[in-house]
Tab-separated table of C-alpha atoms in Angstrom:
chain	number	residue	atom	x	y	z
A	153	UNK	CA	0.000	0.000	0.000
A	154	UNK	CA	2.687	2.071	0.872
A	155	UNK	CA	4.700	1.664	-2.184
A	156	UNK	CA	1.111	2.379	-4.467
A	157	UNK	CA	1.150	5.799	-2.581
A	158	UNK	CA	4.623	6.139	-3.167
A	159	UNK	CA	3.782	5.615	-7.494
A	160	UNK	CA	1.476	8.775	-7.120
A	161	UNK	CA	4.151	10.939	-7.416
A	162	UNK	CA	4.914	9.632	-11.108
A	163	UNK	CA	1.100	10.620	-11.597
A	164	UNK	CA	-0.576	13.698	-12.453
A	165	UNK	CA	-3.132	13.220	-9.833
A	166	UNK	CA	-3.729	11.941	-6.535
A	167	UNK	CA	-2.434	12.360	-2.987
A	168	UNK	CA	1.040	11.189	-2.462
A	169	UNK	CA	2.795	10.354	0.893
A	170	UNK	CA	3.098	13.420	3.093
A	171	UNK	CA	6.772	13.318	3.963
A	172	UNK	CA	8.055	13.174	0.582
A	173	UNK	CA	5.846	15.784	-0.939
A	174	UNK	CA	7.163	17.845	1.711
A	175	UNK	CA	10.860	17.018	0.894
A	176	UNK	CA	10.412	17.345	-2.912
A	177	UNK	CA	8.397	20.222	-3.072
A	178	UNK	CA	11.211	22.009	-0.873
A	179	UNK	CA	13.622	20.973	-3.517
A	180	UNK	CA	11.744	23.044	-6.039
A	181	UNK	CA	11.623	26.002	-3.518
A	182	UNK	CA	15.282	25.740	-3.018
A	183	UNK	CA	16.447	25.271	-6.594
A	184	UNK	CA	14.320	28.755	-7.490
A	185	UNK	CA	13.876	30.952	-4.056
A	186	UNK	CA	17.314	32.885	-5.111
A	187	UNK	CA	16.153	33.644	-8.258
A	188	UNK	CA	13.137	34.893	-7.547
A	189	UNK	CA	14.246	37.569	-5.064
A	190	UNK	CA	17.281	38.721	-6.620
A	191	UNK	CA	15.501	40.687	-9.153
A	192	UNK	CA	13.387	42.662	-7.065
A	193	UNK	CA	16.040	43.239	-4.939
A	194	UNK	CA	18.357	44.617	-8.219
A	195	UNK	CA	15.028	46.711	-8.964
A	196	UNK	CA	15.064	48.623	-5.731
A	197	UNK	CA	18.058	49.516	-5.758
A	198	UNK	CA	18.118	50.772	-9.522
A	199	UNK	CA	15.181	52.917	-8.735
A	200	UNK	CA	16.161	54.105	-5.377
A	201	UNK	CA	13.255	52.627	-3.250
A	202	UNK	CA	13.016	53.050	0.567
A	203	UNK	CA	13.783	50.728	2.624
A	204	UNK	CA	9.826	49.954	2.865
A	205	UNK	CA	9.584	50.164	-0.463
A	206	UNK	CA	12.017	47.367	-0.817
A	207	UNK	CA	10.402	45.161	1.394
A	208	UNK	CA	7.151	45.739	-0.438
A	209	UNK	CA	8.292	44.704	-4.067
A	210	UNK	CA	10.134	41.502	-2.743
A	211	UNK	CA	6.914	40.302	-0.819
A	212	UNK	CA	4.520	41.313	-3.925
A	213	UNK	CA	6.886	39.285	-6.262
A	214	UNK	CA	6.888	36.312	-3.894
A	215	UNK	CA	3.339	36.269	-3.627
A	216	UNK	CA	2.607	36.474	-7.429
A	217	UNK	CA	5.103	34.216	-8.591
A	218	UNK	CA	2.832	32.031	-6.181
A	219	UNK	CA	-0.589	32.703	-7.521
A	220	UNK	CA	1.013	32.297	-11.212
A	221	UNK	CA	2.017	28.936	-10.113
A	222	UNK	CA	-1.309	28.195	-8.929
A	223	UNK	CA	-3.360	28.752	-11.816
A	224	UNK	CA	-1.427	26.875	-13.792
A	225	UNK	CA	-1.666	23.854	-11.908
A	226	UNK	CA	-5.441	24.234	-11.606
A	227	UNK	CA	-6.848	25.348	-14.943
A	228	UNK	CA	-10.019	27.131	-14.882
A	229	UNK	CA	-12.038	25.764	-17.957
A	230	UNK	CA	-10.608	24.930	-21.160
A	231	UNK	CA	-8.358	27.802	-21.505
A	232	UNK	CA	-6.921	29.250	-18.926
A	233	UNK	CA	-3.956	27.550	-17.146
A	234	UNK	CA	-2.133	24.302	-18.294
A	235	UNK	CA	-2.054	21.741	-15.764
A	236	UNK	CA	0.977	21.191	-16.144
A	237	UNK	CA	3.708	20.728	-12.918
A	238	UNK	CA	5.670	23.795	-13.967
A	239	UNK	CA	6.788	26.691	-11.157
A	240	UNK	CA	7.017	29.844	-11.920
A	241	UNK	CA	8.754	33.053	-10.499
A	242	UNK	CA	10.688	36.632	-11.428
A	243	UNK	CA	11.943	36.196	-14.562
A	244	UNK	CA	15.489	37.631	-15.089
A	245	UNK	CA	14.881	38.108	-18.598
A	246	UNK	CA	13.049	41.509	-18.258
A	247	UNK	CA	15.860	42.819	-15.705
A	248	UNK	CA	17.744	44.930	-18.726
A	249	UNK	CA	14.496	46.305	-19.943
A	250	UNK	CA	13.416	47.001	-16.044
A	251	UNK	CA	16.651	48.997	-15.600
A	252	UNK	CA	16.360	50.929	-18.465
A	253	UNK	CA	12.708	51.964	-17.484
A	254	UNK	CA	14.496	52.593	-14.018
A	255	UNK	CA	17.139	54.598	-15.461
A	256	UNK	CA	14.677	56.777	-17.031
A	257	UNK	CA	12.604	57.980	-13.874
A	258	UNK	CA	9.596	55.471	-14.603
A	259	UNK	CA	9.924	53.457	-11.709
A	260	UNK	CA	7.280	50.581	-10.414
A	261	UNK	CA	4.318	52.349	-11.763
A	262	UNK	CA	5.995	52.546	-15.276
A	263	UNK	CA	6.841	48.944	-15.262
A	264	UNK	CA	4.001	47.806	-13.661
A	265	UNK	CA	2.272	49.396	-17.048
A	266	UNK	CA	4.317	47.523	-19.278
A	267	UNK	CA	3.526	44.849	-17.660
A	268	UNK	CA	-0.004	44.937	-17.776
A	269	UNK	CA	0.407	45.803	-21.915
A	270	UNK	CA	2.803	42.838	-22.154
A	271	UNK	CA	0.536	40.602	-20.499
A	272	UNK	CA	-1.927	41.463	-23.144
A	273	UNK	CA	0.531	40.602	-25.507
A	274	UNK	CA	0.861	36.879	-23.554
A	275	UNK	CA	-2.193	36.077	-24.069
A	276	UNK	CA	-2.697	37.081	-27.818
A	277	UNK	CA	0.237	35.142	-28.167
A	278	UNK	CA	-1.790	32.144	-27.058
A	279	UNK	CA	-4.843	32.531	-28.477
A	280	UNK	CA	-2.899	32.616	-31.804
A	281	UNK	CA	0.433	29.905	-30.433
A	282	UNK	CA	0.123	27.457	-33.477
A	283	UNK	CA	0.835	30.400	-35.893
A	284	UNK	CA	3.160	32.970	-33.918
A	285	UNK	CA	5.406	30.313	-33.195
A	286	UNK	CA	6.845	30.049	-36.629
A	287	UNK	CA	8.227	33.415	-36.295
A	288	UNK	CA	10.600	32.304	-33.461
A	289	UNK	CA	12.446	29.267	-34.075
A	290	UNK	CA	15.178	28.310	-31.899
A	291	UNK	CA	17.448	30.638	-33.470
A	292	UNK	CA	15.891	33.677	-32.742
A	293	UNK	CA	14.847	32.896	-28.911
A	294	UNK	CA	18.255	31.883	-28.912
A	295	UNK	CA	19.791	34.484	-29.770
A	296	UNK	CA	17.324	36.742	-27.575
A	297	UNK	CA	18.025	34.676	-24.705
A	298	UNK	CA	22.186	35.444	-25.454
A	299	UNK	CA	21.515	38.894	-25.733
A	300	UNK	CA	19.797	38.739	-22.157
A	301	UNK	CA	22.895	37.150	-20.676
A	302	UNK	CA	24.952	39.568	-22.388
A	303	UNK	CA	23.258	41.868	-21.064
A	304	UNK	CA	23.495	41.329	-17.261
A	305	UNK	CA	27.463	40.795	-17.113
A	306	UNK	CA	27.593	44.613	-16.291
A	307	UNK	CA	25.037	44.053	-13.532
A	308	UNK	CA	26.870	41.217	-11.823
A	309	UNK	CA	30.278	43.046	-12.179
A	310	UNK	CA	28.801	46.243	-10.531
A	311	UNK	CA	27.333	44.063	-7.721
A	312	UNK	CA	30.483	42.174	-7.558
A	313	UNK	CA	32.132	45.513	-6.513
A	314	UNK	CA	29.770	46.901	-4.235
A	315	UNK	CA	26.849	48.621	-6.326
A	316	UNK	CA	27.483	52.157	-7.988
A	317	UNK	CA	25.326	53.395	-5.892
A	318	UNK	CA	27.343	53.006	-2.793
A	319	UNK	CA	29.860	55.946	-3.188
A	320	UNK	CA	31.890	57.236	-0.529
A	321	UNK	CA	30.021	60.220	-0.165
A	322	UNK	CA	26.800	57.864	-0.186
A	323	UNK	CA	28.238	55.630	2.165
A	324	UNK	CA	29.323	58.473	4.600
A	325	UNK	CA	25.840	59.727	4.615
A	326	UNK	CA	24.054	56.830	5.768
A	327	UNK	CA	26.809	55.951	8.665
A	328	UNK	CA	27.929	52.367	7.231
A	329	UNK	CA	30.758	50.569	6.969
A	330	UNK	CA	33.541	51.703	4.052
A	331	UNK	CA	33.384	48.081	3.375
A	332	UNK	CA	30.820	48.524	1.363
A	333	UNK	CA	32.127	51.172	-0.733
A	334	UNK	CA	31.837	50.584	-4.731
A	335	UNK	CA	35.004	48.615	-5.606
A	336	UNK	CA	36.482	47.945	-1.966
A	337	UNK	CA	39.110	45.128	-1.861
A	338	UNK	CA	36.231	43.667	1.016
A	339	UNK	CA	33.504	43.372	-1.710
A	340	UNK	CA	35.455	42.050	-4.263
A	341	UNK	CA	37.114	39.501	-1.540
A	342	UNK	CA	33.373	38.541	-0.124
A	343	UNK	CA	32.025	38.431	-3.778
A	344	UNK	CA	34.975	36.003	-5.223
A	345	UNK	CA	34.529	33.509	-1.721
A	346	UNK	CA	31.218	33.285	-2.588
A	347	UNK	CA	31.140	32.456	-5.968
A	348	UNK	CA	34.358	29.949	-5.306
A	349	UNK	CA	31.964	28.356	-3.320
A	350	UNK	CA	29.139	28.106	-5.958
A	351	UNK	CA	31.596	26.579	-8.333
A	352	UNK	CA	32.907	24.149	-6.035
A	353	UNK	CA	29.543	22.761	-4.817
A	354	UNK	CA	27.920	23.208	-8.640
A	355	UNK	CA	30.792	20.869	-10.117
A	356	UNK	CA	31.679	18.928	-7.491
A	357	UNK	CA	28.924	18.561	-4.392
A	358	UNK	CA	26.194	16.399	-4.742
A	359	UNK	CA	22.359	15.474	-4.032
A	360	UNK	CA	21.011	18.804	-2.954
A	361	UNK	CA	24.383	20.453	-2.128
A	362	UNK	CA	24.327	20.932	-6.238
A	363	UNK	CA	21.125	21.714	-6.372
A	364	UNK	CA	21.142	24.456	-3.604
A	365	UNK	CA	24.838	25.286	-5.002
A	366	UNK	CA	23.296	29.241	-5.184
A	367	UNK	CA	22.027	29.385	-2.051
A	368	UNK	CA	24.590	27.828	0.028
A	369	UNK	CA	26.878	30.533	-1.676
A	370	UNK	CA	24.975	33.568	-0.557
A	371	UNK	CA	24.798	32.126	2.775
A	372	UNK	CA	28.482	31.733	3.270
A	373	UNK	CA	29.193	34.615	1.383
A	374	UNK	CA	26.336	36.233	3.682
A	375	UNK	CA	28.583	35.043	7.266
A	376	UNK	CA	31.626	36.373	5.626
A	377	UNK	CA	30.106	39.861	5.132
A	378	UNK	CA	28.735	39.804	8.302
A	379	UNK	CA	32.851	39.077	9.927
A	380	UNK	CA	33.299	42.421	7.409
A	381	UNK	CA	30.410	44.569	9.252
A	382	UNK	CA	28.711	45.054	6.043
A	383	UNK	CA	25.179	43.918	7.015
A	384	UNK	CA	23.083	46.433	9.022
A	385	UNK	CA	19.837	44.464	10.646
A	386	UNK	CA	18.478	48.227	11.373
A	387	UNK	CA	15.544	48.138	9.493
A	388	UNK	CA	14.417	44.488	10.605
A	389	UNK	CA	13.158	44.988	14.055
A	390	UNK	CA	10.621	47.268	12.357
A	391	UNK	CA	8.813	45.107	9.919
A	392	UNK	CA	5.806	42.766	10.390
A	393	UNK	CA	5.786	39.324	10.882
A	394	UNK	CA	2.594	39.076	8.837
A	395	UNK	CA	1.307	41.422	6.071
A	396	UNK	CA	-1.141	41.536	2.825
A	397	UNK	CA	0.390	43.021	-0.517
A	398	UNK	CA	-1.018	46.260	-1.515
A	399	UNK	CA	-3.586	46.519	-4.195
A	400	UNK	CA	-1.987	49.396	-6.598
A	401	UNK	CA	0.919	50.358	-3.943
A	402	UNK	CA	3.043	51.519	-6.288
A	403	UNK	CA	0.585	53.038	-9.243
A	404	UNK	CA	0.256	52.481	-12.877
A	405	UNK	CA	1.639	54.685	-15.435
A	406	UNK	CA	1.506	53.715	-19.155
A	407	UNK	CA	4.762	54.685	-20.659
A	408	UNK	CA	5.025	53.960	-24.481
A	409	UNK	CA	8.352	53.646	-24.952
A	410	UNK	CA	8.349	50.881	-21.729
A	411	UNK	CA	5.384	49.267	-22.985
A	412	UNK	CA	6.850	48.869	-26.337
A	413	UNK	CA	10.489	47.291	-24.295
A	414	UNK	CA	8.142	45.142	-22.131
A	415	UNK	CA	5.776	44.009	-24.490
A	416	UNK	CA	8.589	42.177	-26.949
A	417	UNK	CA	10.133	40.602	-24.062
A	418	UNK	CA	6.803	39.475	-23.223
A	419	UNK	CA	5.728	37.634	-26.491
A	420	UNK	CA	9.526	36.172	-26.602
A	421	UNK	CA	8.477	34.551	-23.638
A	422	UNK	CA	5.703	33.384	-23.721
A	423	UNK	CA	6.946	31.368	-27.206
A	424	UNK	CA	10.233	30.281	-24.832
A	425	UNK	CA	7.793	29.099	-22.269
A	426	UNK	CA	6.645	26.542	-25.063
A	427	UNK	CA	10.125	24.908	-24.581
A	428	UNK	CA	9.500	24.846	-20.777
A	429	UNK	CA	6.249	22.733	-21.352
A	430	UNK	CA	7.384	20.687	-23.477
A	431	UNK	CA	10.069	19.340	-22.050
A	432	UNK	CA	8.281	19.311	-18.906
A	433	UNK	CA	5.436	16.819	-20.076
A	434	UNK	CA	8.504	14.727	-22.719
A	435	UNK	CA	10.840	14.259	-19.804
A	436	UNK	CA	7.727	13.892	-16.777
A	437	UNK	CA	4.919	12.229	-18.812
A	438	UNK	CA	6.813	11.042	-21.799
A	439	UNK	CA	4.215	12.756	-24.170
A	440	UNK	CA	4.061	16.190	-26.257
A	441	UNK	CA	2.084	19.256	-24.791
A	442	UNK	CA	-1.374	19.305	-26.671
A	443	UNK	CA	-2.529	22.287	-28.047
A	444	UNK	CA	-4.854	22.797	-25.398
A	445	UNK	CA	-2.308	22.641	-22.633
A	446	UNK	CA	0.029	25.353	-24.541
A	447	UNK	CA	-2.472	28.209	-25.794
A	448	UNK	CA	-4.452	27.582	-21.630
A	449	UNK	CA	-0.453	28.036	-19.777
A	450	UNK	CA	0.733	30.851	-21.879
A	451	UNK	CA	-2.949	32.891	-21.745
A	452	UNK	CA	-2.726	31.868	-18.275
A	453	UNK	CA	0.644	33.536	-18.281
A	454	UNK	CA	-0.019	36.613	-19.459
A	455	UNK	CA	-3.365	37.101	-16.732
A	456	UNK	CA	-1.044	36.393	-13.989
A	457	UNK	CA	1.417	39.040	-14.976
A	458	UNK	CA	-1.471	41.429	-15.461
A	459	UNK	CA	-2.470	40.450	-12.066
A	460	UNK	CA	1.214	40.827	-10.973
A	461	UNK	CA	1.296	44.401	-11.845
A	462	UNK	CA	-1.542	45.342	-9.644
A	463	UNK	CA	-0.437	43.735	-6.689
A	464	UNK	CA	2.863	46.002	-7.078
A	465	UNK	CA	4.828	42.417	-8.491
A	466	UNK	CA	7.766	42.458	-10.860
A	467	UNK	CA	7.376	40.139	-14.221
A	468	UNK	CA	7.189	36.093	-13.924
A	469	UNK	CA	7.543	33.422	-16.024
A	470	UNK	CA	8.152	29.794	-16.169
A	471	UNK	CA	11.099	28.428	-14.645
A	472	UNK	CA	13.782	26.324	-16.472
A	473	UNK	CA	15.719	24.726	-13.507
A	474	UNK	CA	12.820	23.768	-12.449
A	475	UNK	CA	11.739	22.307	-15.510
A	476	UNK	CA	15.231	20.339	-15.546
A	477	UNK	CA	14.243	18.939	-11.506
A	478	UNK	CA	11.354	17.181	-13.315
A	479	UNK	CA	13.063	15.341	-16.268
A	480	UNK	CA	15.491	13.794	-13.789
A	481	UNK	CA	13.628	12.640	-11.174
A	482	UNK	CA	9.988	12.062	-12.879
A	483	UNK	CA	7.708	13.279	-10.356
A	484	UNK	CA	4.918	14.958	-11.685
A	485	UNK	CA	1.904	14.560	-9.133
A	486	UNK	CA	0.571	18.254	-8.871
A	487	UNK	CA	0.150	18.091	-4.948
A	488	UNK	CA	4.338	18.552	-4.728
A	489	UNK	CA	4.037	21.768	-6.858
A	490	UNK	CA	1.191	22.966	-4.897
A	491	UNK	CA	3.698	22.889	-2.325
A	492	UNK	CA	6.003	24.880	-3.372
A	493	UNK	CA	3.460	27.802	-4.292
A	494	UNK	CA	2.031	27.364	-0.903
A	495	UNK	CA	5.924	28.095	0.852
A	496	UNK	CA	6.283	30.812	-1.867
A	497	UNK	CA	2.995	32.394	-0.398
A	498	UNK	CA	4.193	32.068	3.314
A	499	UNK	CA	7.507	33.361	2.537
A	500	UNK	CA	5.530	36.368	0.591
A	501	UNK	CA	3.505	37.209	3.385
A	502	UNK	CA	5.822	37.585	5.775
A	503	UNK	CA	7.510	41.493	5.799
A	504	UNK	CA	10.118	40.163	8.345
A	505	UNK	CA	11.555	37.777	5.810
A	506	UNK	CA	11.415	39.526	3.413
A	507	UNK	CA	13.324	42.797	5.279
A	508	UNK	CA	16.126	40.377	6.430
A	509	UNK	CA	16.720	39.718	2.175
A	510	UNK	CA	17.431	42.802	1.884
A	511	UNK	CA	20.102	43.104	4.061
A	512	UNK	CA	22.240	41.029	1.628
A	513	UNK	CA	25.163	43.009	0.790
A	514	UNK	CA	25.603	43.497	-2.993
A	515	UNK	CA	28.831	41.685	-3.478
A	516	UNK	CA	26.722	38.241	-2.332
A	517	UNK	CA	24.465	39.235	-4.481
A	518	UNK	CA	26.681	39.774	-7.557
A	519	UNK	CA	29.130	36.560	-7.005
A	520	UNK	CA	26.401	34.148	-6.582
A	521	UNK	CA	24.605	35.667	-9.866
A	522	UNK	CA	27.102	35.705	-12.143
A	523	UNK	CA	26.450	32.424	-12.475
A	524	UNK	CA	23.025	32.625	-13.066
A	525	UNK	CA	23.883	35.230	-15.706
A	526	UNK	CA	26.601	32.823	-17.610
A	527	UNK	CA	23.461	30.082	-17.629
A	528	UNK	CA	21.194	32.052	-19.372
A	529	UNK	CA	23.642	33.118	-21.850
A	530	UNK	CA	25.210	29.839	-22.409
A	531	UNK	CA	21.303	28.319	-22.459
A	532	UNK	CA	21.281	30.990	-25.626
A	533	UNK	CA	24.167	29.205	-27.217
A	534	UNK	CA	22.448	25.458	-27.033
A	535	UNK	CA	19.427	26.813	-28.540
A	536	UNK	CA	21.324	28.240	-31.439
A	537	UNK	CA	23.470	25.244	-31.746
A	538	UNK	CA	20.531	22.728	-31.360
A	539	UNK	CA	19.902	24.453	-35.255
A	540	UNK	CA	22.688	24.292	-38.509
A	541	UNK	CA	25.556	26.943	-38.142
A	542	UNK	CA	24.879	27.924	-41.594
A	543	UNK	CA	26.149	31.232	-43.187
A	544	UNK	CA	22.286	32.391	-42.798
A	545	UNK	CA	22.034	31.557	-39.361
A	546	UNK	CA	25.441	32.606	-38.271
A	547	UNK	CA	24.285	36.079	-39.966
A	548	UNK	CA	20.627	36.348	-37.752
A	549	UNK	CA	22.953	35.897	-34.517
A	550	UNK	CA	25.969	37.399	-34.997
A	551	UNK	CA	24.356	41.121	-36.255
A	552	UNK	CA	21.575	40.975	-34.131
A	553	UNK	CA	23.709	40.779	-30.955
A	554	UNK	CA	26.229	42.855	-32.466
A	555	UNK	CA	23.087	45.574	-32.955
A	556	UNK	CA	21.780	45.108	-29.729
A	557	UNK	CA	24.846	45.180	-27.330
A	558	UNK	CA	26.797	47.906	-29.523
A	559	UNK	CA	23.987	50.301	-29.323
A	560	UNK	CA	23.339	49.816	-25.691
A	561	UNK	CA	26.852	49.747	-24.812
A	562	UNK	CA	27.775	53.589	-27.222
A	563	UNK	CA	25.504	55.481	-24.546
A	564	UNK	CA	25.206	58.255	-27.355
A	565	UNK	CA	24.834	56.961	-30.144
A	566	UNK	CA	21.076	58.082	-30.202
A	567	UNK	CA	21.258	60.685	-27.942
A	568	UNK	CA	19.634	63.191	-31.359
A	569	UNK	CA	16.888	61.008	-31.835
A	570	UNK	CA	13.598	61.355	-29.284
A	571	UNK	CA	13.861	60.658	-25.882
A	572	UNK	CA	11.456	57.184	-26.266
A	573	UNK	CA	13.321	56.187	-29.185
A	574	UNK	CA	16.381	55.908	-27.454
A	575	UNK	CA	14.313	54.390	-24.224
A	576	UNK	CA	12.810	51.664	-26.449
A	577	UNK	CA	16.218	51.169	-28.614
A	578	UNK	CA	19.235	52.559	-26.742
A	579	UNK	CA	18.758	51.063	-23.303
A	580	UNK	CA	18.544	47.543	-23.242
A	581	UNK	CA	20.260	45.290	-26.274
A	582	UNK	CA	17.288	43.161	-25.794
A	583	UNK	CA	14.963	44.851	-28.047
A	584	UNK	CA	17.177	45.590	-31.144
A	585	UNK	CA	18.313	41.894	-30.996
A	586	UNK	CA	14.558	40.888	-30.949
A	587	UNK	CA	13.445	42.941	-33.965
A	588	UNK	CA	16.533	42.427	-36.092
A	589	UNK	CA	16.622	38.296	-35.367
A	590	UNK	CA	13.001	38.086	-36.448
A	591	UNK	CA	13.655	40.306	-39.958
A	592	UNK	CA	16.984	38.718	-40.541
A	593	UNK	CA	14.856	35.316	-40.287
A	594	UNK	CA	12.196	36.465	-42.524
A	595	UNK	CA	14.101	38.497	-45.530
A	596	UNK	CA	16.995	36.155	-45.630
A	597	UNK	CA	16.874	33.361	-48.244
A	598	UNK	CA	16.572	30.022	-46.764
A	599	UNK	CA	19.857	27.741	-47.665
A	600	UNK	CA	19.379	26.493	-51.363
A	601	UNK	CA	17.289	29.355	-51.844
A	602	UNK	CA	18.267	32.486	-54.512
C-alpha cells in the first residue's frame, strides 16, 4: 500500500505520501527561491526605493510568482492555465528592460504598465500559439536569450564591486561601513569567496548540495560579510511578521516607450515558455504538450502578470531549472508543486523575511549571480546550436547581438533622436536583438534558396 502511494508521485493526480511531498516540493523552492528575489532586490536599488519600499516589491513578487504557479496547476475551464507541474517566479529576462525603465525615472508604476500591456501581448500570443510560433524558431529565442545574458554581465560586475550606488560620499551619509564602498578590496574579496563556493559545490557537491549550489553561496558569502560589518539588521526589528500586498501600492503609469520594451520581451516569452512545457510533459509524462495545454499556460501567463502588476509584483515566467528537476527525477503529481506555491505564499507574506533579504550586501548578491547570468547566456548558445551553423544563421545571430549590445553599450549613439526612441532602442540590447533576429529570419533566403 505504501509503495502504491509512493507511485502517485509519477502521476498527475492523486495524494502522495506526506513526507516526501514535503521534501520534494522544498527541492523546487530551493532550486528557485534565489532567483526569484534577486531581481526585485536589483530593482530597488536601480530605482532608489526606501527601505519599505524594498520590502514591499520583494513580498509582492513572492506572492505572485505564487498565484502564477497556482493557476497553472489548476486550470479554470478549457483555456486558462495548463495543468501542467511547472513553477514559476521573477523572470530575469526583463531585468535589462526594467533597468532601463528605471534609469529613465519610470519606476514601479511605469513597469508595472508595461507589464499589464505585455501581459496582453501573452495572451494574444496564445490565443494565436500554433501560428506565432513560426516566427521564433530556436534561433531567434536563442539568440534573444544570449543577448539577455549579455546583457546582465555589467550588472553582476557592478554588484560584484559593491553597487554604484554606494559611493563614498553615499556611504558616509548613511553611517555604514567603508566596506561597502563601490570597488572595496572587502567586496570584491566577499564576492569572489562566494562564488568559489558556488563553483565548487555546482561541479563537485552532490544530491542537494548541487542543487542548492546558489544558495549555500549567498549564505556563506552572507557570514563572511557579516565578519566584514557590512550587514546592518536596522531596518528588521521594524517590519511585520505578517502582512497583505497592496492593491496598486506603487501606481500604474503607461509609458510607451516601456510598454513597447516590455511588451517584446513578453511575447519572446511566452513562445520560450513553449520549450518549458514541453520538455516538462517529454521528460515527466513522456508525451508532447497538446494544443490545449500550450495556448491555456501561456494565456494563463499573461493574466497572472497582469495580475502581478496590480499587486505592485515584478514580471514572472516559467522556470527552467525547475523544468530540468522534473526530467530527472519524474515526479509529476501536482500536490508537490502545490507545495512549493504554498511556501512561496508564506515566505511572501511575511515582511520580516522579506526585510532580512534585503540586508544582503551586494557583493553576495553579484558573485552568486554571475552564475546565473553565464546560464542564461550559455542556455542561448544550445538553442542556437541545437539548429545548422549555416552562413544564414550565423548572420541572424551574430548582427543581431552585435546591434543590440553595440547600441546599448555607445551610450550616445542616439542621444539626437527622441527621448522614447532611445528608451525603447538605446537602453537595453534586448529589443534591437529581438526585432533584427526576427527580420533577418524572414528576408533572408533560406539555404538552397536564390
Amino acid at each position: 500500500m505504501k509503495q502504491d502511494k509512493q507511485q502517485l508521485l509519477f502521476q498527475p493526480r492523486g495524494v502522495p505520501p506526506l513526507g516526501a511531498s514535503v521534501s520534494l516540493s522544498l527541492q523546487h523552492l530551493v532550486a528557485m527561491i534565489v532567483g526569484c528575489v534577486t531581481p526585485p532586490i536589483i530593482i530597488a536599488g536601480a530605482i532608489g526605493l526606501s527601505q519599505a519600499d524594498q520590502v514591499l516589491l520583494i513580498q509582492a513578487s513572492l506572492v505572485m510568482s505564487a498565484v502564477s504557479t497556482l493557476l497553472q496547476l489548476y486550470p479554470a475551464g478549457r483555456r486558462f492555465g495548463s495543468g501542467l507541474p511547472v513553477i514559476l517566479g521573477v523572470s530575469f529576462a526583463y531585468v535589462p528592460s526594467m533597468q532601463a525603465i528605471a534609469s529613465s525615472g519610470g519606476g514601479v508604476a511605469a513597469i508595472a504598465g508595461a507589464m499589464i500591456v505585455g501581459g496582453a501581448v501573452a495572451a494574444i500570443v496564445g490565443l494565436f500559439v500554433k501560428k506565432i510560433r513560426l516566427l521564433f524558431p530556436p534561433v531567434i529565442t536563442g539568440t534573444v536569450v544570449f543577448t539577455i545574458g549579455l546583457s546582465l554581465y555589467p550588472t553582476a560586475i557592478n554588484y560584484m564591486a559593491g553597487g554604484t550606488g554606494n559611493t563614498a560620499a553615499a556611504i558616509e551619509a548613511r553611517g555604514l561601513t567603508p566596506a561597502l564602498i563601490y570597488g572595496s578590496w572587502q567586496n570584491w574579496t566577499v564576492a569572489v569567496l562566494t562564488l568559489i563556493i558556488v563553483m565548487v559545490l555546482n561541479h563537485h557537491g552532490k544530491g542537494v548540495c548541487r542543487l542548492a549550489s546558489i544558495l549555500i553561496g549567498m549564505l556563506c558569502g552572507y557570514v563572511i560579510a557579516c565578519l566584514f560589518g557590512m550587514v546592518s539588521f536596522a531596518d528588521v526589528g521594524a517590519a511585520a511578521w505578517v502582512s497583505l500586498p497592496r492593491v496598486m501600492h506603487f501606481g500604474v503609469r503607461f509609458d510607451f516607450a516601456s510598454c513597447v520594451a516590455i511588451g517584446l520581451l513578453f511575447a519572446i516569452n511566452a513562445i520560450q515558455a513553449i520549450g518549458d512545457f514541453t520538455a516538462t510533459t517529454v521528460g515527466g509524462l513522456d508525451r508532447d504538450p497538446t494544443d490545449q495545454e500550450l495556448q491555456g499556460g501561456i494565456i494563463a501567463y499573461g493574466f497572472s502578470n497582469i495580475l502581478a502588476a496590480l499587486f505592485g509584483g515584478l514580471p514572472t515566467a516559467t522556470y527552467s531549472q525547475n523544468v530540468g528537476i522534473v526530467t530527472t527525477n519524474k515526479v509529476v503529481n501536482r500536490m508537490v508543486f502545490a507545495m512549493t506555491g504554498g511556501f512561496l505564499l508564506l515566505a511572501g507574506l511575511s515582511p520580516k523575511f522579506a526585510a532580512v533579504l534585503t540586508t544582503i550586501p551586494q557583493c553576495v548578491l553579484g558573485g552568486a549571480t554571475i552564475t546565473v547570468f553565464s546560464t542564461i547566456a550559455m542556455t542561448g548558445m544550445k538553442l542556437i546550436a541545437s539548429q545548422e551553423l549555416t552562413a544564414r544563421n550565423t548572420t541572424i545571430v551574430g548582427l543581431s547581438a552585435a546591434l543590440g549590445v553595440g547600441v546599448s553599450q555607445a551610450g550616445g549613439a542616439l542621444s539626437q533622436f527622441p527621448e522614447a526612441v532611445t528608451m525603447i532602442f538605446g537602453k537595453s540590447p534586448v529589443v534591437i536583438a529581438t526585432l533584427m533576429a526576427v527580420l533577418l529570419n524572414l528576408i533572408l533566403p533560406g539555404e538552397g534558396e536564390t
